[in-house]
CSV table of C-alpha atoms in Angstrom, one decimal:
chain,number,residue,atom,x,y,z
Q,820,UNK,CA,25.3,28.6,-18.7
Q,821,UNK,CA,27.8,29.7,-21.4
Q,822,UNK,CA,30.1,27.0,-22.7
Q,823,UNK,CA,27.6,24.2,-21.7
Q,824,UNK,CA,25.2,22.0,-23.4
Q,825,UNK,CA,22.3,20.4,-21.7
Q,826,UNK,CA,20.2,17.2,-22.5
Q,827,UNK,CA,17.1,16.4,-20.6
Q,828,UNK,CA,15.4,13.0,-20.6
Q,829,UNK,CA,12.4,11.5,-18.9
Q,830,UNK,CA,11.6,7.9,-17.8
Q,831,UNK,CA,8.1,6.9,-16.6
Q,832,UNK,CA,7.3,3.6,-15.1
Q,833,UNK,CA,4.5,2.0,-13.1
Q,834,UNK,CA,4.5,-0.9,-10.7
Q,835,UNK,CA,1.1,-2.7,-10.9
Q,836,UNK,CA,0.4,-6.1,-9.3
Q,837,UNK,CA,4.1,-6.7,-8.8
Q,838,UNK,CA,4.9,-6.0,-12.5
Q,839,UNK,CA,7.1,-3.1,-13.7
Q,840,UNK,CA,5.7,-1.4,-16.9
Q,841,UNK,CA,7.1,1.2,-19.1
Q,842,UNK,CA,4.5,4.0,-19.5
Q,843,UNK,CA,6.3,5.6,-22.4
Q,844,UNK,CA,6.9,2.7,-24.7
Q,845,UNK,CA,4.4,2.0,-27.5
Q,846,UNK,CA,3.6,-1.4,-25.7
Q,847,UNK,CA,2.7,-4.6,-27.3
Q,848,UNK,CA,0.3,-5.3,-30.1
Q,849,UNK,CA,-2.7,-4.8,-27.9
Q,850,UNK,CA,-1.3,-1.5,-26.6
Q,851,UNK,CA,-0.4,-2.7,-23.2
Q,852,UNK,CA,2.8,-1.3,-21.7
Q,853,UNK,CA,5.9,-3.4,-21.9
Q,854,UNK,CA,6.8,-5.4,-18.8
Q,855,UNK,CA,10.3,-4.9,-17.5
Q,856,UNK,CA,12.6,-6.4,-14.9
Q,857,UNK,CA,15.1,-4.9,-12.4
Q,858,UNK,CA,18.8,-5.7,-13.0
Q,859,UNK,CA,22.1,-4.8,-11.2
Q,860,UNK,CA,25.5,-4.3,-12.7
Q,861,UNK,CA,28.8,-3.0,-11.3
Q,862,UNK,CA,28.8,-0.1,-13.8
Q,863,UNK,CA,25.1,0.9,-13.7
Q,864,UNK,CA,24.1,-0.1,-10.2
Q,865,UNK,CA,20.4,-1.0,-9.9
Q,866,UNK,CA,18.3,-0.2,-13.0
Q,867,UNK,CA,15.3,-1.3,-15.0
Q,868,UNK,CA,16.4,-3.1,-18.1
Q,869,UNK,CA,14.7,-1.8,-21.3
Q,870,UNK,CA,13.1,1.2,-19.7
Q,871,UNK,CA,12.7,3.9,-22.4
Q,872,UNK,CA,14.3,7.4,-22.2
Q,873,UNK,CA,12.5,10.2,-24.0
Q,874,UNK,CA,14.5,13.4,-24.7
Q,875,UNK,CA,12.6,16.7,-24.1
Q,876,UNK,CA,13.6,20.2,-25.0
Q,877,UNK,CA,10.8,22.3,-23.4
Q,878,UNK,CA,8.3,22.5,-20.7
Q,879,UNK,CA,5.4,21.9,-23.2
Q,880,UNK,CA,7.2,18.7,-24.6
Q,881,UNK,CA,7.8,17.5,-21.0
Q,882,UNK,CA,4.1,18.0,-20.3
Q,883,UNK,CA,3.0,16.2,-23.3
Q,884,UNK,CA,5.3,13.1,-22.5
Q,885,UNK,CA,3.9,13.1,-18.9
Q,886,UNK,CA,0.3,13.2,-20.2
Q,887,UNK,CA,1.1,10.3,-22.6
Q,888,UNK,CA,2.4,8.3,-19.7
Q,889,UNK,CA,-0.7,9.0,-17.5
Q,890,UNK,CA,-2.9,7.6,-20.2
Q,891,UNK,CA,-1.2,4.3,-19.9
Q,892,UNK,CA,-1.5,4.1,-16.2
Q,893,UNK,CA,-3.6,1.5,-14.4
Q,894,UNK,CA,-6.7,3.2,-12.7
Q,895,UNK,CA,-9.9,1.7,-11.3
Q,896,UNK,CA,-13.0,2.8,-9.5
Q,897,UNK,CA,-13.9,2.3,-5.9
Q,898,UNK,CA,-16.8,3.5,-3.9
Q,899,UNK,CA,-14.8,6.5,-2.7
Q,900,UNK,CA,-13.0,7.4,-5.9
Q,901,UNK,CA,-14.0,7.1,-9.6
Q,902,UNK,CA,-10.4,7.1,-10.9
Q,903,UNK,CA,-8.2,5.8,-8.2
Q,904,UNK,CA,-4.6,5.1,-9.2
Q,905,UNK,CA,-4.1,1.3,-8.9
Q,906,UNK,CA,-0.2,1.4,-9.3
Q,907,UNK,CA,2.8,3.1,-7.9
Q,908,UNK,CA,4.6,5.2,-10.5
Q,909,UNK,CA,8.1,6.7,-10.8
Q,910,UNK,CA,8.9,9.5,-13.2
Q,911,UNK,CA,12.7,10.2,-13.5
Q,912,UNK,CA,13.9,13.6,-14.8
Q,913,UNK,CA,17.6,13.5,-15.8
Q,914,UNK,CA,19.6,16.4,-16.9
Q,915,UNK,CA,23.1,16.0,-18.4
Q,916,UNK,CA,25.3,19.1,-18.5
Q,917,UNK,CA,28.3,18.8,-20.9
Q,918,UNK,CA,31.0,21.4,-20.3
Q,919,UNK,CA,32.7,22.4,-23.6
Q,920,UNK,CA,36.4,21.8,-23.8
Q,921,UNK,CA,36.7,20.3,-20.4
Q,922,UNK,CA,35.4,16.7,-21.0
Q,923,UNK,CA,33.2,17.1,-17.9
Q,924,UNK,CA,29.8,15.7,-17.7
Q,925,UNK,CA,27.5,16.6,-14.8
Q,926,UNK,CA,24.5,14.2,-14.4
Q,927,UNK,CA,21.5,15.1,-12.1
Q,928,UNK,CA,18.4,13.0,-11.5
Q,929,UNK,CA,15.1,13.8,-9.8
Q,930,UNK,CA,12.6,11.0,-9.0
Q,931,UNK,CA,8.9,11.7,-8.6
Q,932,UNK,CA,7.0,9.0,-6.9
Q,933,UNK,CA,3.3,8.6,-6.8
Q,934,UNK,CA,2.0,5.8,-4.6
Q,935,UNK,CA,-1.1,3.8,-5.4
Q,936,UNK,CA,-4.4,4.8,-3.8
Q,937,UNK,CA,-4.9,3.3,-0.4
Q,938,UNK,CA,-8.5,3.7,0.5
Q,939,UNK,CA,-9.7,1.8,3.4
Q,940,UNK,CA,-11.1,-1.5,2.1
Q,941,UNK,CA,-14.2,-1.4,4.3
Q,942,UNK,CA,-15.2,2.2,3.5
Q,943,UNK,CA,-14.4,1.8,-0.2
Q,944,UNK,CA,-16.2,-1.6,-0.3
Q,945,UNK,CA,-13.1,-3.0,-2.2
Q,946,UNK,CA,-13.4,-6.5,-3.4
Q,947,UNK,CA,-12.0,-8.9,-5.9
Q,948,UNK,CA,-9.4,-7.4,-8.2
Q,949,UNK,CA,-9.3,-4.1,-6.6
Q,950,UNK,CA,-8.6,-5.7,-3.1
Q,951,UNK,CA,-5.9,-7.7,-4.6
Q,952,UNK,CA,-4.2,-4.6,-6.1
Q,953,UNK,CA,-4.0,-2.9,-2.7
């Protein structure tokens, strides 16, 4: 749109065993994603403190960032599925449109949610850690 500038960012988190983890941060010294907490403020509302925002400029760049996040996701095998997601994940795409000369910013967000695998424990023969995850 003429007279407008756009900025697109991604956020990517997972909820695994009651812990929120940033899938786009480099992680700790062992490469594990950073653990985060939910906060609330009058200005921001409910948000995840410390969650990284990655700016993207093309579909290819967006795809690469999403793939990087997927590599950090918790997965495990069950009898029914070799690579079952063990966490819930939320990917947020935010587009900021700045209209030149008007001082108007329009912010749009889309949240994509993937819920953890929910195989029936009896059929999948889920025990131990896998059973606790579910």
